[in-house]
Coordinates of C-alpha atoms in Angstrom, one line a residue:
Chain A
M1 CA 0.0 0.0 0.0
L2 CA 1.4 3.4 -1.0
A3 CA -0.3 5.3 1.9
E4 CA 1.8 3.6 4.6
R5 CA 5.0 4.3 2.7
V6 CA 3.8 8.0 2.3
L7 CA 3.4 8.2 6.0
D8 CA 6.9 6.8 6.4
G9 CA 8.1 9.7 4.2
D10 CA 8.8 7.6 1.1
V11 CA 9.1 10.3 -1.7
R12 CA 8.6 7.8 -4.5
A13 CA 5.5 6.4 -3.0
A14 CA 4.1 10.0 -2.5
A15 CA 5.0 10.9 -6.1
R16 CA 3.3 7.8 -7.4
L17 CA 0.2 8.4 -5.3
M18 CA 0.0 11.9 -6.6
R19 CA 0.1 10.5 -10.1
D20 CA -2.6 8.0 -9.4
I21 CA -4.8 10.8 -8.0
D22 CA -4.2 13.0 -11.0
D23 CA -4.9 10.1 -13.4
R24 CA -8.0 9.3 -11.4
M25 CA -7.1 5.7 -10.6
K26 CA -9.7 4.0 -8.4
S27 CA -6.9 2.7 -6.1
A28 CA -6.0 6.3 -5.2
V29 CA -9.2 6.7 -3.3
D30 CA -8.4 3.8 -1.0
E31 CA -5.0 5.3 -0.3
L32 CA -6.5 8.8 0.4
K33 CA -8.9 7.1 2.9
V34 CA -5.8 6.0 4.9
L35 CA -4.1 9.3 4.7
Y36 CA -7.0 11.5 5.6
P37 CA -6.7 11.1 9.4
H38 CA -3.1 12.3 9.1
T39 CA -4.0 15.6 7.3
G40 CA -5.0 19.0 8.7
N41 CA -1.6 20.0 10.1
A42 CA 0.0 21.9 7.2
F43 CA -0.3 25.6 6.7
I44 CA -1.5 26.0 3.1
I45 CA -0.6 29.2 1.2
G46 CA -2.0 30.1 -2.2
L47 CA -0.2 32.3 -4.7
T48 CA -2.3 33.6 -7.6
G49 CA -2.0 36.4 -10.1
P50 CA -1.7 37.0 -13.9
P51 CA 0.8 35.1 -16.2
G52 CA 4.2 36.5 -16.0
A53 CA 3.7 38.3 -12.6
G54 CA 6.7 36.3 -11.2
K55 CA 4.7 33.8 -9.2
S56 CA 7.2 30.9 -9.6
T57 CA 10.2 33.1 -8.7
L58 CA 8.4 34.3 -5.6
V59 CA 7.5 30.8 -4.6
D60 CA 11.2 29.9 -5.0
Q61 CA 12.1 32.7 -2.6
I62 CA 9.3 31.9 -0.1
V63 CA 10.4 28.3 -0.1
A64 CA 13.9 29.5 0.8
G65 CA 12.5 31.7 3.5
F66 CA 10.6 28.9 5.2
R67 CA 13.6 26.5 4.8
K68 CA 15.7 29.1 6.8
K69 CA 13.2 28.5 9.6
D70 CA 13.8 24.6 9.2
L71 CA 10.2 24.0 8.1
L72 CA 9.4 21.3 5.6
V73 CA 7.9 22.8 2.4
G74 CA 5.7 21.3 -0.3
V75 CA 4.9 23.1 -3.5
V76 CA 2.1 22.3 -5.9
A77 CA 2.6 24.3 -9.1
I78 CA -0.2 24.4 -11.7
D79 CA 0.2 25.2 -15.4
P80 CA -2.4 25.0 -18.2
T81 CA -3.1 21.8 -20.2
S82 CA -3.6 22.2 -23.9
P83 CA -7.3 22.0 -24.7
F84 CA -6.3 20.6 -28.1
S85 CA -3.8 17.9 -27.4
G86 CA -4.3 17.3 -23.8
G87 CA -0.6 17.8 -23.3
A88 CA 1.1 20.4 -21.3
I89 CA 4.4 22.1 -20.6
L90 CA 4.8 22.5 -16.9
G91 CA 7.5 25.0 -16.5
D92 CA 7.2 26.4 -12.9
R93 CA 10.1 24.2 -11.7
I94 CA 12.5 26.1 -13.8
R95 CA 12.5 28.9 -11.2
M96 CA 12.8 26.5 -8.3
N97 CA 15.6 24.3 -9.3
R98 CA 17.9 25.1 -6.4
H99 CA 15.6 23.3 -4.1
A100 CA 15.5 20.1 -6.2
D101 CA 18.0 18.3 -4.2
D102 CA 16.9 19.6 -0.8
A103 CA 15.2 16.7 1.0
G104 CA 13.1 19.2 3.0
V105 CA 11.3 20.4 -0.2
F106 CA 8.9 18.5 -2.4
I107 CA 7.7 20.2 -5.6
R108 CA 5.0 18.8 -7.8
S109 CA 3.8 20.2 -11.2
L110 CA 0.2 19.6 -12.3
G111 CA -1.6 20.3 -15.5
T112 CA -5.1 21.9 -15.2
R113 CA -6.5 19.1 -17.3
G114 CA -9.7 20.9 -18.2
A115 CA -10.4 22.6 -14.8
L116 CA -11.2 26.3 -15.2
G117 CA -10.8 27.8 -11.8
G118 CA -7.1 28.2 -11.8
L119 CA -6.3 24.8 -10.2
S120 CA -6.6 21.2 -11.2
R121 CA -9.3 18.9 -9.8
S122 CA -6.6 16.9 -8.1
T123 CA -5.0 19.9 -6.3
T124 CA -6.7 19.5 -2.9
D125 CA -5.9 15.7 -2.8
V126 CA -2.3 16.3 -3.8
V127 CA -2.0 19.0 -1.1
N128 CA -3.4 16.4 1.4
V129 CA -0.7 13.9 0.4
M130 CA 2.0 16.5 1.2
D131 CA 0.2 17.3 4.4
A132 CA 0.2 13.6 5.4
M133 CA 3.9 13.4 4.5
G134 CA 4.5 15.9 7.2
M135 CA 5.1 19.1 5.2
D136 CA 4.8 22.1 7.6
V137 CA 3.9 24.5 4.8
V138 CA 2.3 23.7 1.4
I139 CA 2.4 26.5 -1.2
I140 CA -0.1 26.2 -4.1
E141 CA 0.8 28.3 -7.3
T142 CA -2.2 28.7 -9.6
V143 CA -2.0 29.0 -13.3
G144 CA -1.7 32.5 -14.5
V145 CA -5.2 33.8 -13.9
G146 CA -7.2 36.6 -15.5
Q147 CA -10.1 38.0 -13.4
D148 CA -12.3 35.2 -12.3
E149 CA -10.3 32.1 -11.4
V150 CA -10.8 32.0 -7.7
D151 CA -10.8 28.4 -6.7
I152 CA -7.6 28.9 -4.7
V153 CA -9.5 30.8 -2.0
S154 CA -11.2 27.5 -0.8
A155 CA -8.1 25.4 -1.3
A156 CA -5.7 27.6 0.8
H157 CA -5.6 29.1 4.3
T158 CA -3.9 32.3 3.1
T159 CA -4.2 33.6 -0.4
A160 CA -1.6 36.0 -1.8
V161 CA -2.6 37.9 -5.0
V162 CA 0.6 38.8 -7.0
M163 CA 0.3 41.8 -9.3
V164 CA 2.9 43.7 -11.3
P165 CA 2.9 47.3 -12.4
G166 CA 1.4 48.3 -15.7
L167 CA -1.6 45.9 -16.1
G168 CA -4.4 48.4 -16.0
D169 CA -5.9 51.4 -14.3
D170 CA -7.7 51.5 -10.9
I171 CA -11.0 50.5 -12.5
Q172 CA -9.4 47.0 -13.0
A173 CA -8.7 47.0 -9.3
I174 CA -12.3 47.5 -8.2
K175 CA -13.8 44.9 -10.5
A176 CA -15.0 41.7 -8.9
G177 CA -12.8 38.6 -9.0
I178 CA -9.2 37.8 -7.9
L179 CA -8.8 41.2 -6.3
E180 CA -11.5 40.3 -3.8
I181 CA -9.8 37.2 -2.6
G182 CA -6.4 38.3 -1.4
D183 CA -5.4 38.1 2.2
I184 CA -2.2 39.7 1.1
F185 CA -1.4 41.7 -2.0
V186 CA 2.0 41.7 -3.5
V187 CA 3.3 44.1 -6.1
N188 CA 6.1 42.2 -7.6
K189 CA 8.9 43.5 -9.9
A190 CA 8.7 46.5 -7.7
D191 CA 11.9 48.0 -9.3
R192 CA 9.8 48.8 -12.4
D193 CA 8.1 52.0 -13.2
G194 CA 4.7 52.4 -11.8
A195 CA 5.1 50.0 -8.9
D196 CA 4.3 52.7 -6.4
R197 CA 1.2 53.7 -8.3
T198 CA 0.0 50.1 -8.5
A199 CA 0.6 49.7 -4.8
R200 CA -1.3 53.0 -4.1
E201 CA -4.3 51.9 -6.2
L202 CA -4.5 48.5 -4.6
S203 CA -4.4 50.2 -1.2
A204 CA -7.1 52.6 -2.1
M205 CA -9.2 49.8 -3.4
L206 CA -8.7 47.9 -0.1
E207 CA -9.6 50.8 2.0
M208 CA -13.0 50.9 0.4
R209 CA -13.8 47.6 2.0
H210 CA -14.5 49.1 5.5
P211 CA -13.5 46.1 7.5
E212 CA -15.3 45.4 10.7
E213 CA -13.5 45.6 14.1
G214 CA -11.4 42.5 14.5
E215 CA -11.4 41.6 10.8
W216 CA -8.3 41.0 8.7
F217 CA -7.1 44.1 6.7
P218 CA -5.0 43.0 3.8
Q219 CA -1.8 44.8 3.4
V220 CA 0.0 45.6 0.1
L221 CA 3.6 44.6 0.0
K222 CA 6.3 45.3 -2.6
T223 CA 8.8 42.6 -3.7
E224 CA 11.5 41.9 -6.3
G225 CA 11.4 38.1 -6.6
S226 CA 14.5 37.9 -8.8
R227 CA 16.6 39.6 -6.1
G228 CA 14.9 38.5 -3.0
V229 CA 13.8 42.0 -2.0
G230 CA 10.8 42.1 0.4
I231 CA 10.7 38.3 1.0
D232 CA 11.3 38.5 4.8
E233 CA 8.4 41.0 5.1
L234 CA 6.2 38.7 3.0
I235 CA 7.1 35.6 5.1
A236 CA 6.3 37.7 8.2
E237 CA 3.0 38.7 6.7
F238 CA 2.1 35.0 6.0
D239 CA 2.9 34.2 9.7
R240 CA 0.9 37.2 10.9
H241 CA -2.1 36.0 8.8
H242 CA -1.7 32.5 10.1
D243 CA -1.7 33.7 13.7
F244 CA -4.8 35.8 13.0
L245 CA -6.6 32.8 11.5
K246 CA -5.8 30.7 14.6
T247 CA -6.7 33.3 17.2
S248 CA -9.8 34.7 15.5
G249 CA -11.4 31.3 14.9
H250 CA -11.3 31.8 11.1
L251 CA -9.0 28.9 10.7
Q252 CA -11.7 26.6 11.8
R253 CA -14.2 28.1 9.5
L254 CA -11.8 27.9 6.6
T255 CA -11.1 24.3 7.4
E256 CA -14.8 23.5 7.5
E257 CA -15.3 25.2 4.1
R258 CA -12.4 23.3 2.7
N259 CA -13.7 20.0 4.0
A260 CA -17.2 20.8 2.7
K261 CA -15.8 21.6 -0.7
L262 CA -13.8 18.4 -0.9
F263 CA -16.9 16.4 0.1
T264 CA -19.2 18.1 -2.4
D265 CA -16.7 18.0 -5.2
T266 CA -16.1 14.3 -4.6
L267 CA -19.9 13.6 -4.4
R268 CA -20.4 15.5 -7.7
D269 CA -17.7 13.6 -9.4
Q270 CA -18.8 10.2 -8.2
L271 CA -22.5 10.7 -8.8
F272 CA -21.8 11.9 -12.3
E273 CA -19.5 9.0 -13.0
A274 CA -21.9 6.4 -11.5
V275 CA -25.0 7.7 -13.3
F276 CA -23.3 8.7 -16.6
G277 CA -21.4 5.4 -16.7
A278 CA -24.6 3.4 -16.1
I279 CA -26.7 5.1 -18.8
K280 CA -23.8 4.8 -21.3
E281 CA -23.5 1.1 -20.5
D282 CA -27.2 0.3 -20.9
G283 CA -27.8 2.3 -24.0
T284 CA -30.0 5.0 -22.4
Y285 CA -27.5 7.6 -23.4
R286 CA -27.6 6.6 -27.1
Q287 CA -31.4 6.8 -27.0
I288 CA -31.3 10.2 -25.4
L289 CA -29.0 11.5 -28.0
D290 CA -31.3 10.1 -30.7
G291 CA -34.3 11.7 -29.1
L292 CA -32.5 15.1 -28.9
R293 CA -31.6 14.9 -32.5
E294 CA -35.2 14.1 -33.5
R295 CA -36.5 16.7 -31.0
T296 CA -38.8 14.0 -29.4
T297 CA -37.2 14.8 -26.1
D298 CA -35.4 17.7 -24.6
P299 CA -32.3 17.7 -22.2
Y300 CA -34.3 18.7 -19.2
T301 CA -36.9 15.9 -19.4
A302 CA -34.1 13.4 -20.3
V303 CA -32.2 14.3 -17.1
E304 CA -35.3 14.1 -15.0
R305 CA -36.0 10.6 -16.4
V306 CA -32.5 9.4 -15.7
L307 CA -32.7 10.7 -12.2
A308 CA -36.1 9.2 -11.6
Q309 CA -34.6 5.8 -12.6
S310 CA -31.6 6.1 -10.3
S311 CA -32.1 5.5 -6.6
F312 CA -31.6 9.2 -5.6
S313 CA -35.1 10.7 -6.2
Chain B
M1 CA -12.6 8.6 -15.7
A2 CA -9.2 6.9 -15.1
E3 CA -6.6 7.8 -17.7
R4 CA -2.8 7.4 -17.6
R5 CA -1.1 10.4 -19.2
L6 CA 2.6 10.0 -20.1
R7 CA 4.8 12.4 -18.1
I8 CA 8.2 13.4 -19.4
L9 CA 11.0 15.5 -17.8
V10 CA 12.8 17.6 -20.4
G11 CA 16.0 19.3 -19.2
K12 CA 19.5 20.2 -20.0
P13 CA 22.3 18.9 -17.9
G14 CA 25.6 20.7 -17.6
L15 CA 26.9 24.0 -18.9
D16 CA 25.8 24.7 -22.4
G17 CA 23.2 27.4 -22.8
H18 CA 21.4 26.4 -26.0
D19 CA 17.9 25.3 -25.1
R20 CA 16.2 25.8 -28.5
G21 CA 16.3 22.0 -29.2
A22 CA 15.0 21.2 -25.8
K23 CA 12.1 23.6 -26.2
I24 CA 11.2 22.3 -29.7
I25 CA 11.0 18.8 -28.2
A26 CA 9.0 20.0 -25.2
R27 CA 6.5 21.6 -27.5
A28 CA 6.3 18.5 -29.8
F29 CA 5.7 16.4 -26.7
R30 CA 3.0 18.8 -25.6
D31 CA 1.3 18.6 -29.0
A32 CA 1.5 14.8 -28.8
G33 CA -0.6 14.9 -25.6
F34 CA 2.2 14.3 -23.1
E35 CA 2.7 16.2 -19.9
V36 CA 6.1 17.8 -20.0
I37 CA 8.0 19.0 -16.9
Y38 CA 10.4 21.4 -18.3
T39 CA 13.3 22.0 -16.0
G40 CA 15.4 24.3 -18.1
L41 CA 19.1 24.9 -18.3
H42 CA 22.2 24.0 -16.2
Q43 CA 20.8 21.0 -14.3
T44 CA 23.0 18.8 -12.3
P45 CA 22.4 15.0 -12.4
E46 CA 21.2 15.3 -8.8
Q47 CA 18.6 17.9 -9.6
I48 CA 17.4 16.0 -12.7
V49 CA 16.9 12.7 -10.8
S50 CA 15.2 14.2 -7.8
A51 CA 12.9 16.2 -10.0
A52 CA 12.1 13.1 -12.0
I53 CA 11.2 11.2 -8.8
Q54 CA 9.1 14.0 -7.4
E55 CA 7.2 14.4 -10.6
D56 CA 6.8 10.6 -11.2
V57 CA 7.8 10.8 -14.8
D58 CA 8.0 7.9 -17.2
L59 CA 10.8 9.3 -19.3
I60 CA 13.8 11.6 -18.8
A61 CA 14.7 13.3 -22.1
L62 CA 17.9 15.2 -21.9
S63 CA 19.3 17.6 -24.5
I64 CA 23.1 18.0 -24.5
L65 CA 25.2 20.0 -26.8
S66 CA 28.3 20.6 -24.7
G67 CA 30.3 17.5 -25.5
A68 CA 30.1 16.3 -21.9
H69 CA 27.6 13.6 -22.7
N70 CA 29.9 10.7 -21.8
T71 CA 30.3 12.1 -18.3
L72 CA 26.9 13.6 -17.6
L73 CA 24.5 11.0 -19.1
P74 CA 26.0 7.9 -17.3
A75 CA 26.1 10.0 -14.1
V76 CA 22.4 10.5 -14.3
Y77 CA 21.8 6.8 -14.8
E78 CA 24.0 5.9 -11.9
L79 CA 22.0 8.2 -9.6
M80 CA 18.8 6.7 -10.9
K81 CA 20.1 3.3 -9.9
E82 CA 21.2 4.6 -6.5
K83 CA 17.7 6.0 -5.9
K84 CA 16.1 2.8 -7.3
A85 CA 14.5 4.8 -10.1
E86 CA 16.1 3.0 -13.1
D87 CA 12.6 2.0 -14.2
I88 CA 12.3 5.5 -15.7
V89 CA 13.5 5.5 -19.3
L90 CA 16.4 7.7 -20.0
M91 CA 16.8 9.3 -23.4
A92 CA 19.1 11.9 -24.8
G93 CA 19.5 14.1 -27.9
G94 CA 22.1 16.5 -29.2
V95 CA 25.5 16.7 -30.8
I96 CA 26.7 13.3 -29.9
P97 CA 29.1 11.4 -32.2
E98 CA 27.9 8.1 -33.6
T99 CA 30.9 6.4 -32.1
D100 CA 29.9 7.4 -28.6
I101 CA 26.3 6.0 -28.8
P102 CA 27.0 2.3 -28.1
G103 CA 28.9 3.2 -25.0
L104 CA 26.1 5.5 -23.8
K105 CA 23.5 2.7 -24.5
A106 CA 25.6 0.3 -22.5
A107 CA 25.6 2.9 -19.7
G108 CA 21.8 2.9 -19.4
I109 CA 20.7 5.5 -21.9
R110 CA 18.0 3.8 -23.8
E111 CA 18.1 5.9 -27.0
V112 CA 20.3 8.7 -28.4
F113 CA 19.0 11.0 -31.2
T114 CA 21.4 13.1 -33.2
P115 CA 20.9 16.4 -35.1
G116 CA 18.5 16.1 -38.0
T117 CA 16.1 13.7 -36.4
S118 CA 12.5 14.9 -37.0
T119 CA 10.3 15.5 -34.0
E120 CA 7.8 13.0 -35.5
T121 CA 10.4 10.3 -35.2
I122 CA 11.1 11.1 -31.6
V123 CA 7.4 11.3 -30.7
E124 CA 6.8 8.0 -32.4
W125 CA 9.7 6.4 -30.6
V126 CA 8.2 7.6 -27.3
R127 CA 4.8 6.3 -28.2
T128 CA 6.1 2.8 -29.0
K129 CA 8.9 2.5 -26.5
V130 CA 7.7 4.3 -23.4
T131 CA 4.4 3.3 -21.7
P132 CA 3.1 5.0 -18.6
R133 CA 4.1 2.7 -15.7
A134 CA 1.2 0.8 -14.3

């Protein structure tokens, strides 16, 4: 069984299990059952932001920062899967190579494989494997996102939104989407022109939130990932947010949300696979497609009939 | 639905700084539907092997143009054996004299592609010779 070897810290077993999870092997579910009681200890940080903002370089620096404190660090780095070939080039590791032979760091690259929210559907389970392995901190780097890929917020405890100067005016900053989800905002490449202005506009946007007494108020930090400038401050801010989550009771709420999401996502997947698999198997699906083509049925009625025949209604 | 997808590490060991070939191969693998973990330039054998293990790849494809292939490629395979990862297929491409190829194959490098090989040939070789590990 892979799970027992994972709990013993076997890197190959962990890597293999992550593969089985990503490839949706049935056996992975049984392994995850064994690991689940050993999860819930890692501090999970999400890093999101547009393509080219320097997320991977920042992750590399953050890993180094936590390693200085002797913490074990896992990284899950997500890059897009081609919608045409199903292939992918996962290139986030390029920026993190110096940690490749550090036994205290485990880096895993994942393709989105069709998921649209900035993560892959396997992300939470892969994070759980790292958690069960005993990683103190797990960092999730999302794909480069635009405005609305916000799944990271329910996958991580602390979400940092990484911006760079020159991406748009302050109207971009008050739109809905990724700018609503940051616990920490980072203006990276802060040596570039316009960094101060970008930081000011983000701060102005955040001040419009009018947080209640005792609520978290996100700060805007400036960093230069390539030179390591501002990283100590960023790590301190991660720690400050983590402490806030623990003392305010928010951590428990976040954990509940994360648990609920894992449960409902799994339920949705399994229900779909069970029902869809059954109707494909017994020919019902073919009949439905025929009926839709002839306009003798409609998708809504067809679904109702399928559900009526299953044991859930 | 369960589906194994081939995972390949593409990287460049050693000191030469020419990554165009590696990028073309990475792109061809992507278009063939493989998942490529691109690790870039200046990799030590230690970095390559530990990345390959963490990423659970089926194939390590190394591009090497520096002339140091007779040292670096066997070093990668030795490390794979040390870490009990020799079930991963090791392949190389680059400016490698024909006369060196038998020695490299004897040292654990499954296949060596020289300049002028089409990407189709390499993709086809991967499809037929490398299967995702069960």
